[in-house]
Coordinates of N, CA and C in Angstrom, one line a residue:
M31 N -48.0 20.2 -64.5 CA -48.9 19.2 -64.8 C -48.8 19.0 -66.4
R32 N -48.6 17.7 -66.7 CA -48.5 17.4 -68.2 C -49.8 17.5 -68.9
L33 N -50.9 17.1 -68.2 CA -52.2 17.1 -68.8 C -53.1 18.0 -67.9
G34 N -54.0 18.7 -68.6 CA -55.0 19.5 -67.9 C -56.2 18.8 -67.4
A35 N -56.3 17.6 -67.8 CA -57.5 16.8 -67.4 C -57.1 15.3 -67.2
P36 N -57.8 14.6 -66.4 CA -57.4 13.2 -66.2 C -57.7 12.3 -67.5
R37 N -56.8 11.4 -67.8 CA -57.1 10.4 -68.8 C -57.9 9.3 -68.2
I38 N -57.7 9.1 -66.9 CA -58.4 8.1 -66.2 C -59.0 8.8 -65.0
E39 N -60.3 8.9 -64.9 CA -61.0 9.6 -63.8 C -60.8 8.8 -62.5
P40 N -60.7 9.5 -61.4 CA -60.7 8.8 -60.1 C -62.0 8.1 -59.9
V41 N -62.0 6.9 -59.2 CA -63.2 6.2 -59.0 C -64.2 7.0 -58.2
D42 N -65.4 6.8 -58.4 CA -66.5 7.4 -57.6 C -66.6 6.6 -56.3
L43 N -66.3 7.2 -55.2 CA -66.3 6.5 -53.9 C -67.7 5.9 -53.6
G44 N -68.7 6.4 -54.2 CA -70.1 5.9 -53.9 C -70.4 4.7 -54.8
R45 N -69.5 4.3 -55.7 CA -69.8 3.2 -56.6 C -68.6 2.2 -56.6
L46 N -68.0 1.9 -55.5 CA -66.9 1.0 -55.5 C -67.4 -0.5 -55.6
D47 N -66.6 -1.3 -56.4 CA -66.9 -2.7 -56.3 C -66.2 -3.3 -55.1
A48 N -66.3 -4.6 -54.9 CA -65.7 -5.2 -53.7 C -64.2 -5.1 -53.7
D49 N -63.6 -5.3 -54.9 CA -62.1 -5.3 -55.0 C -61.6 -3.9 -54.7
Q50 N -62.3 -2.9 -55.3 CA -61.9 -1.5 -55.1 C -62.0 -1.1 -53.6
R51 N -63.1 -1.5 -53.0 CA -63.4 -1.2 -51.6 C -62.3 -1.9 -50.7
A52 N -61.9 -3.1 -51.0 CA -60.8 -3.8 -50.3 C -59.5 -3.1 -50.4
A53 N -59.2 -2.6 -51.6 CA -57.9 -1.9 -51.9 C -57.9 -0.6 -51.2
L54 N -59.0 0.1 -51.1 CA -59.1 1.4 -50.5 C -59.4 1.3 -49.0
E55 N -59.5 0.1 -48.4 CA -59.9 -0.1 -47.0 C -59.0 0.7 -46.1
P56 N -57.7 0.8 -46.3 CA -56.8 1.6 -45.4 C -57.3 3.0 -45.3
F57 N -57.9 3.6 -46.3 CA -58.4 4.9 -46.3 C -59.8 5.1 -45.9
L58 N -60.6 4.0 -46.0 CA -62.0 4.0 -45.7 C -62.3 3.8 -44.3
S59 N -61.4 3.2 -43.5 CA -61.7 2.9 -42.1 C -61.9 4.1 -41.3
T60 N -62.9 4.1 -40.4 CA -63.2 5.3 -39.6 C -62.4 5.3 -38.4
E61 N -61.9 6.4 -38.1 CA -61.1 6.6 -36.8 C -61.5 8.0 -36.3
G62 N -62.0 8.0 -35.1 CA -62.4 9.3 -34.5 C -63.4 10.1 -35.3
G63 N -64.3 9.3 -36.0 CA -65.4 9.9 -36.8 C -65.0 10.4 -38.2
K64 N -63.6 10.3 -38.5 CA -63.2 10.7 -39.9 C -62.9 9.5 -40.7
V65 N -63.3 9.6 -41.9 CA -63.1 8.4 -42.8 C -61.6 8.5 -43.3
G66 N -60.8 7.5 -43.0 CA -59.4 7.5 -43.4 C -58.6 8.7 -43.0
G67 N -59.1 9.4 -42.0 CA -58.4 10.6 -41.6 C -58.6 11.8 -42.5
G68 N -59.5 11.6 -43.5 CA -59.8 12.8 -44.4 C -60.0 12.3 -45.8
K69 N -59.8 13.1 -46.7 CA -60.1 12.8 -48.1 C -59.1 11.8 -48.7
I70 N -59.6 10.9 -49.6 CA -58.7 10.0 -50.3 C -58.2 10.7 -51.5
L71 N -56.8 10.8 -51.6 CA -56.2 11.5 -52.6 C -56.5 10.9 -54.0
N72 N -56.4 11.8 -55.0 CA -56.7 11.4 -56.4 C -55.8 10.3 -56.9
I73 N -54.6 10.3 -56.5 CA -53.7 9.2 -57.0 C -54.3 7.8 -56.6
F74 N -54.8 7.7 -55.3 CA -55.3 6.4 -54.9 C -56.7 6.1 -55.5
R75 N -57.5 7.1 -55.7 CA -58.8 6.9 -56.3 C -58.6 6.5 -57.8
T76 N -57.5 7.0 -58.4 CA -57.2 6.6 -59.8 C -56.7 5.2 -59.9
L77 N -55.7 4.9 -59.0 CA -55.2 3.6 -59.0 C -56.2 2.5 -58.6
A78 N -57.3 2.9 -57.9 CA -58.3 1.9 -57.5 C -59.0 1.2 -58.7
H79 N -58.7 1.8 -59.9 CA -59.2 1.1 -61.2 C -58.5 -0.3 -61.3
A80 N -57.3 -0.4 -60.7 CA -56.6 -1.7 -60.7 C -56.3 -2.0 -59.3
P81 N -57.3 -2.5 -58.6 CA -57.2 -2.7 -57.1 C -56.1 -3.6 -56.6
K82 N -55.8 -4.6 -57.3 CA -54.7 -5.5 -56.9 C -53.4 -4.8 -57.0
A83 N -53.2 -4.1 -58.1 CA -52.0 -3.3 -58.3 C -51.9 -2.2 -57.2
L84 N -53.0 -1.6 -56.9 CA -53.0 -0.5 -55.8 C -52.6 -1.2 -54.5
T85 N -53.0 -2.3 -54.2 CA -52.7 -3.0 -52.9 C -51.2 -3.2 -52.9
A86 N -50.6 -3.8 -54.0 CA -49.1 -4.0 -54.0 C -48.4 -2.7 -54.0
F87 N -48.9 -1.7 -54.7 CA -48.2 -0.4 -54.7 C -48.2 0.2 -53.3
L88 N -49.3 0.1 -52.5 CA -49.3 0.6 -51.2 C -48.3 -0.1 -50.3
G89 N -48.1 -1.4 -50.4 CA -47.1 -2.1 -49.6 C -45.7 -1.6 -49.8
W90 N -45.3 -1.5 -51.1 CA -44.0 -1.0 -51.4 C -43.8 0.5 -51.0
G91 N -44.8 1.3 -51.3 CA -44.7 2.7 -51.0 C -44.6 2.9 -49.5
N92 N -45.3 2.1 -48.7 CA -45.2 2.2 -47.2 C -43.8 1.9 -46.7
Y93 N -43.1 1.0 -47.4 CA -41.7 0.8 -47.0 C -40.9 2.1 -47.3
I94 N -41.0 2.6 -48.5 CA -40.2 3.8 -48.9 C -40.5 4.9 -47.9
L95 N -41.7 5.1 -47.5 CA -42.0 6.2 -46.6 C -41.9 5.9 -45.1
S96 N -41.4 4.8 -44.8 CA -41.4 4.4 -43.4 C -40.0 4.6 -42.7
K97 N -39.9 4.3 -41.4 CA -38.7 4.4 -40.7 C -37.8 3.2 -41.1
R98 N -38.3 2.2 -41.8 CA -37.5 1.1 -42.3 C -36.5 1.6 -43.4
N99 N -36.9 2.7 -44.1 CA -36.0 3.3 -45.1 C -34.8 3.9 -44.3
A100 N -33.6 3.6 -44.7 CA -32.4 4.2 -44.0 C -32.2 5.7 -44.2
L101 N -32.9 6.2 -45.2 CA -32.7 7.7 -45.4 C -33.6 8.4 -44.3
S102 N -33.0 9.5 -43.8 CA -33.8 10.3 -42.9 C -35.0 10.8 -43.6
P103 N -36.1 11.2 -42.9 CA -37.3 11.8 -43.7 C -36.9 13.0 -44.5
R104 N -36.0 13.8 -44.0 CA -35.5 15.0 -44.8 C -34.8 14.5 -46.1
D105 N -33.9 13.6 -45.9 CA -33.1 13.2 -47.1 C -34.0 12.4 -48.1
R106 N -34.9 11.7 -47.6 CA -35.9 11.0 -48.5 C -36.7 12.0 -49.3
E107 N -37.2 13.0 -48.6 CA -38.0 14.0 -49.3 C -37.1 14.9 -50.3
L108 N -35.9 15.1 -50.0 CA -35.0 15.8 -50.9 C -34.9 15.0 -52.2
V109 N -34.7 13.7 -52.1 CA -34.6 12.9 -53.4 C -35.9 12.7 -54.1
I110 N -37.0 12.6 -53.3 CA -38.3 12.5 -53.9 C -38.7 13.8 -54.7
L111 N -38.4 14.9 -54.0 CA -38.7 16.2 -54.7 C -37.9 16.3 -56.0
R112 N -36.6 16.0 -55.9 CA -35.8 16.1 -57.1 C -36.2 15.1 -58.2
T113 N -36.6 14.0 -57.8 CA -37.2 13.0 -58.8 C -38.4 13.6 -59.4
G114 N -39.4 14.0 -58.6 CA -40.6 14.6 -59.1 C -40.3 15.8 -60.1
Y115 N -39.4 16.6 -59.7 CA -39.0 17.8 -60.6 C -38.4 17.3 -61.9
N116 N -37.5 16.3 -61.8 CA -36.8 15.8 -63.0 C -37.8 15.2 -63.9
C117 N -38.8 14.5 -63.3 CA -39.9 13.8 -64.1 C -41.0 14.8 -64.6
R118 N -40.9 16.0 -64.2 CA -41.9 17.1 -64.5 C -43.3 16.7 -64.0
S119 N -43.3 16.2 -62.8 CA -44.6 15.7 -62.2 C -45.1 16.8 -61.2
G120 N -46.0 17.6 -61.7 CA -46.6 18.6 -60.9 C -47.3 18.1 -59.7
Y121 N -48.0 17.0 -59.9 CA -48.7 16.4 -58.7 C -47.7 15.9 -57.7
E122 N -46.7 15.2 -58.1 CA -45.7 14.7 -57.1 C -45.1 15.9 -56.4
W123 N -44.6 16.9 -57.1 CA -44.0 18.0 -56.5 C -45.0 18.7 -55.4
T124 N -46.2 18.9 -55.9 CA -47.2 19.5 -55.0 C -47.4 18.8 -53.7
Q125 N -47.6 17.4 -53.8 CA -47.8 16.6 -52.6 C -46.6 16.6 -51.7
H126 N -45.4 16.4 -52.3 CA -44.2 16.2 -51.5 C -43.5 17.5 -51.0
K127 N -43.9 18.6 -51.6 CA -43.3 19.9 -51.1 C -43.9 20.1 -49.7
R128 N -45.1 19.8 -49.5 CA -45.7 19.9 -48.1 C -45.1 18.9 -47.1
I129 N -44.9 17.7 -47.6 CA -44.3 16.7 -46.8 C -42.8 17.0 -46.5
G130 N -42.1 17.5 -47.5 CA -40.7 17.9 -47.3 C -40.5 19.0 -46.2
L131 N -41.4 20.0 -46.3 CA -41.3 21.1 -45.3 C -41.6 20.5 -43.9
D132 N -42.5 19.6 -43.8 CA -42.8 19.0 -42.5 C -41.7 18.1 -42.0
C133 N -40.9 17.6 -42.9 CA -39.7 16.7 -42.6 C -38.4 17.5 -42.4
G134 N -38.4 18.8 -42.4 CA -37.2 19.5 -42.1 C -36.6 20.3 -43.2
L135 N -37.0 20.1 -44.5 CA -36.5 21.0 -45.5 C -37.0 22.4 -45.3
T136 N -36.2 23.4 -45.7 CA -36.7 24.8 -45.6 C -37.3 25.2 -47.0
E137 N -38.0 26.3 -47.0 CA -38.5 26.8 -48.2 C -37.4 27.1 -49.2
A138 N -36.3 27.6 -48.7 CA -35.1 27.9 -49.6 C -34.5 26.6 -50.2
E139 N -34.5 25.6 -49.4 CA -34.0 24.3 -49.9 C -34.9 23.7 -50.9
V140 N -36.2 23.8 -50.7 CA -37.2 23.3 -51.6 C -37.0 24.0 -53.0
A141 N -36.9 25.3 -52.9 CA -36.7 26.1 -54.1 C -35.4 25.8 -54.8
R142 N -34.4 25.5 -54.0 CA -33.0 25.2 -54.6 C -33.0 23.8 -55.2
I143 N -33.9 22.9 -54.8 CA -33.9 21.5 -55.3 C -34.0 21.6 -56.8
K144 N -34.8 22.6 -57.3 CA -35.0 22.7 -58.8 C -33.7 23.0 -59.5
A145 N -32.8 23.7 -58.9 CA -31.5 24.0 -59.5 C -30.5 22.8 -59.5
G146 N -30.8 21.9 -58.6 CA -30.0 20.6 -58.6 C -28.7 20.7 -57.7
P147 N -27.9 19.7 -57.9 CA -26.7 19.5 -57.1 C -25.7 20.6 -57.2
D148 N -25.6 21.3 -58.2 CA -24.6 22.3 -58.4 C -25.0 23.7 -57.9
A149 N -26.2 23.8 -57.4 CA -26.6 25.1 -56.7 C -25.8 25.2 -55.4
G150 N -25.5 26.4 -55.1 CA -24.8 26.6 -53.9 C -25.6 26.3 -52.6
G151 N -24.9 26.1 -51.5 CA -25.6 25.9 -50.3 C -25.9 24.5 -49.8
W152 N -25.6 23.5 -50.7 CA -25.8 22.1 -50.3 C -24.6 21.6 -49.5
S153 N -24.9 20.7 -48.6 CA -23.8 20.0 -47.9 C -23.2 19.0 -49.0
E154 N -22.1 18.4 -48.7 CA -21.5 17.4 -49.7 C -22.4 16.2 -49.8
L155 N -23.0 15.8 -48.8 CA -23.9 14.6 -48.9 C -25.2 15.0 -49.6
D156 N -25.8 16.2 -49.3 CA -27.0 16.6 -50.1 C -26.7 16.7 -51.6
Q157 N -25.5 17.2 -51.9 CA -25.1 17.4 -53.3 C -25.0 16.0 -53.9
A158 N -24.4 15.0 -53.2 CA -24.2 13.7 -53.7 C -25.6 13.0 -53.9
M159 N -26.5 13.2 -53.0 CA -27.9 12.6 -53.1 C -28.6 13.2 -54.3
L160 N -28.5 14.5 -54.5 CA -29.1 15.1 -55.6 C -28.5 14.7 -57.0
R161 N -27.2 14.6 -57.0 CA -26.5 14.1 -58.2 C -26.9 12.6 -58.5
A162 N -27.0 11.8 -57.5 CA -27.4 10.4 -57.7 C -28.8 10.4 -58.3
T163 N -29.7 11.2 -57.7 CA -31.0 11.3 -58.3 C -31.0 11.7 -59.7
D164 N -30.2 12.7 -60.1 CA -30.1 13.1 -61.5 C -29.6 12.0 -62.4
E165 N -28.6 11.3 -61.9 CA -28.0 10.2 -62.7 C -29.0 9.1 -62.8
L166 N -29.8 8.8 -61.8 CA -30.8 7.7 -61.9 C -31.9 8.1 -62.8
T167 N -32.4 9.3 -62.7 CA -33.5 9.7 -63.5 C -33.1 10.0 -65.0
G168 N -31.8 10.3 -65.2 CA -31.3 10.6 -66.5 C -30.7 9.4 -67.2
H169 N -30.0 8.6 -66.5 CA -29.2 7.5 -67.1 C -29.4 6.1 -66.4
H170 N -30.3 6.1 -65.4 CA -30.6 4.8 -64.7 C -29.4 4.1 -64.1
F171 N -28.4 4.9 -63.6 CA -27.2 4.3 -63.1 C -26.5 5.4 -62.3
V172 N -25.9 5.0 -61.2 CA -25.1 5.9 -60.3 C -23.7 5.6 -60.6
T173 N -23.0 6.7 -61.0 CA -21.5 6.6 -61.4 C -20.7 6.2 -60.1
D174 N -19.5 5.7 -60.4 CA -18.6 5.4 -59.3 C -18.3 6.6 -58.4
A175 N -18.1 7.7 -59.0 CA -17.7 8.9 -58.2 C -18.9 9.3 -57.2
T176 N -20.1 9.3 -57.8 CA -21.3 9.6 -56.9 C -21.5 8.5 -55.9
W177 N -21.3 7.3 -56.3 CA -21.5 6.2 -55.3 C -20.6 6.4 -54.1
A178 N -19.3 6.7 -54.4 CA -18.3 6.9 -53.4 C -18.7 8.1 -52.5
A179 N -19.3 9.2 -53.1 CA -19.7 10.4 -52.3 C -20.9 10.1 -51.4
L180 N -21.6 9.0 -51.7 CA -22.8 8.6 -50.9 C -22.4 7.7 -49.7
A181 N -21.1 7.4 -49.6 CA -20.6 6.5 -48.6 C -21.1 6.8 -47.2
P182 N -21.3 8.0 -46.8 CA -21.8 8.3 -45.4 C -23.2 7.6 -45.2
L183 N -23.9 7.3 -46.2 CA -25.3 6.6 -46.1 C -25.1 5.2 -45.8
G184 N -24.0 4.6 -46.0 CA -23.8 3.1 -45.9 C -24.4 2.4 -47.0
D185 N -24.2 1.1 -47.1 CA -24.8 0.3 -48.2 C -26.3 0.3 -48.2
K186 N -26.9 0.2 -47.0 CA -28.4 0.2 -47.0 C -29.0 1.5 -47.4
G187 N -28.3 2.6 -46.9 CA -28.8 3.9 -47.3 C -28.7 4.2 -48.8
R188 N -27.6 3.7 -49.4 CA -27.4 3.8 -50.8 C -28.5 3.0 -51.6
M189 N -28.7 1.8 -51.1 CA -29.8 1.0 -51.7 C -31.1 1.7 -51.6
D190 N -31.4 2.2 -50.4 CA -32.7 2.9 -50.2 C -32.9 4.1 -51.0
L191 N -31.8 4.8 -51.3 CA -31.8 6.0 -52.1 C -32.2 5.5 -53.5
V192 N -31.5 4.5 -54.1 CA -31.9 4.0 -55.4 C -33.3 3.6 -55.5
M193 N -33.8 2.8 -54.5 CA -35.1 2.3 -54.5 C -36.1 3.5 -54.3
T194 N -35.8 4.5 -53.6 CA -36.7 5.7 -53.4 C -36.8 6.4 -54.8
V195 N -35.7 6.6 -55.4 CA -35.8 7.3 -56.7 C -36.6 6.4 -57.7
G196 N -36.3 5.1 -57.7 CA -37.1 4.2 -58.6 C -38.6 4.3 -58.3
Q197 N -38.9 4.2 -57.0 CA -40.4 4.3 -56.7 C -41.0 5.6 -57.2
Y198 N -40.3 6.7 -57.0 CA -41.0 8.0 -57.3 C -40.8 8.3 -58.8
T199 N -39.9 7.7 -59.5 CA -39.9 7.8 -61.0 C -41.2 7.0 -61.5
Q200 N -41.4 5.9 -60.9 CA -42.7 5.1 -61.3 C -43.9 5.9 -61.0
V201 N -43.9 6.5 -59.8 CA -45.1 7.3 -59.4 C -45.3 8.4 -60.3
S202 N -44.2 9.1 -60.7 CA -44.3 10.3 -61.6 C -44.8 9.8 -62.9
M203 N -44.3 8.7 -63.4 CA -44.8 8.2 -64.7 C -46.3 7.9 -64.7
I204 N -46.8 7.3 -63.6 CA -48.2 7.0 -63.4 C -49.0 8.3 -63.4
L205 N -48.6 9.3 -62.5 CA -49.3 10.5 -62.4 C -49.3 11.3 -63.7
N206 N -48.2 11.4 -64.4 CA -48.1 12.1 -65.7 C -49.0 11.5 -66.8
S207 N -48.8 10.2 -66.9 CA -49.5 9.4 -68.0 C -51.0 9.3 -67.8
F208 N -51.4 9.1 -66.5 CA -52.9 8.9 -66.3 C -53.6 10.3 -66.1
G209 N -52.8 11.4 -66.0 CA -53.4 12.7 -65.9 C -54.0 13.0 -64.6
V210 N -53.4 12.4 -63.5 CA -53.9 12.6 -62.2 C -53.8 14.1 -61.8
Q211 N -54.9 14.7 -61.4 CA -54.9 16.1 -61.2 C -54.7 16.4 -59.7
V212 N -54.1 17.5 -59.3 CA -54.0 17.8 -57.9 C -55.4 18.0 -57.3
E213 N -55.4 17.9 -56.0 CA -56.7 18.0 -55.3 C -57.2 19.5 -55.4
D214 N -58.5 19.6 -55.4 CA -59.1 21.0 -55.5 C -58.5 21.9 -54.4
G215 N -58.1 23.1 -54.8 CA -57.6 24.1 -53.9 C -56.1 24.1 -53.8
W216 N -55.4 23.1 -54.4 CA -54.0 23.0 -54.3 C -53.4 23.6 -55.5
D217 N -52.3 24.4 -55.4 CA -51.7 25.1 -56.5 C -50.5 24.3 -56.9
V218 N -50.3 24.2 -58.3 CA -49.2 23.5 -58.9 C -48.1 24.6 -59.1
D219 N -46.8 24.2 -58.8 CA -45.7 25.1 -59.0 C -45.7 25.6 -60.5
P220 N -45.6 26.9 -60.8 CA -45.6 27.3 -62.2 C -44.5 26.7 -63.0
D221 N -43.4 26.3 -62.5 CA -42.4 25.6 -63.2 C -42.8 24.2 -63.7
L222 N -43.8 23.7 -63.1 CA -44.3 22.3 -63.4 C -45.7 22.2 -64.0
R223 N -46.1 23.3 -64.6 CA -47.4 23.3 -65.2 C -47.4 22.7 -66.6
K224 N -46.4 22.6 -67.2 CA -46.3 22.0 -68.5 C -44.9 21.4 -68.7

C-alpha cells in the first residue's frame, strides 16, 4: 500500500445521491436477501464520487473480466497480478491473488509472479505473457520478439493482453493515488506495503 489512509474516503452508503445510487445499482440490487451479493468493495465506493466515470469504468472492466476476453481466466489473472505487482498496488494484488487462485493459479505460481518472466518454472507462453506485461508497464510497448512469442494467443489474445494490462495499470494508478485501502480483515502482502 502506497498510502496508509485514503485520500478520498469511500462514499457513505447511507448518504448516496441519485447519481451515486444509480452507479452503484449493480451492487445494491437484492438477490436472495443479500445486497449485491455482499459488501461493496472500497474501490467502487471510492469511485462513486465520480458516478458517471464509475459506470463507464464498470462497463470496460466487465469486458476485461468476462469470457469475451480471449485470455483464459488463469492467463488473465497472471498478467493482472504481474501488473499490480509492477505498479506496487497492494490493493490490486490483494484482491486478485484470491481471484487468481480461484482461476487456476497455484500458490507457488502466485509467489513466482513477483520474480517475473525469468523465474524458473514458467511455460514459454507464461514467460512471454509476463515479459509483455513488464514491457507494457515499463515502456508502454511490446517488443517484436515478445510479440512473436505471444503468437499462440492469436491476434485477439494479444490485443486482449495489452488491453488487460492497460486496464489494470489504470486501476493500480487509481488505487495508489486515491489511497484506496483494503477491506477490513484482509492482509496486504508484505512486499507491497510501501
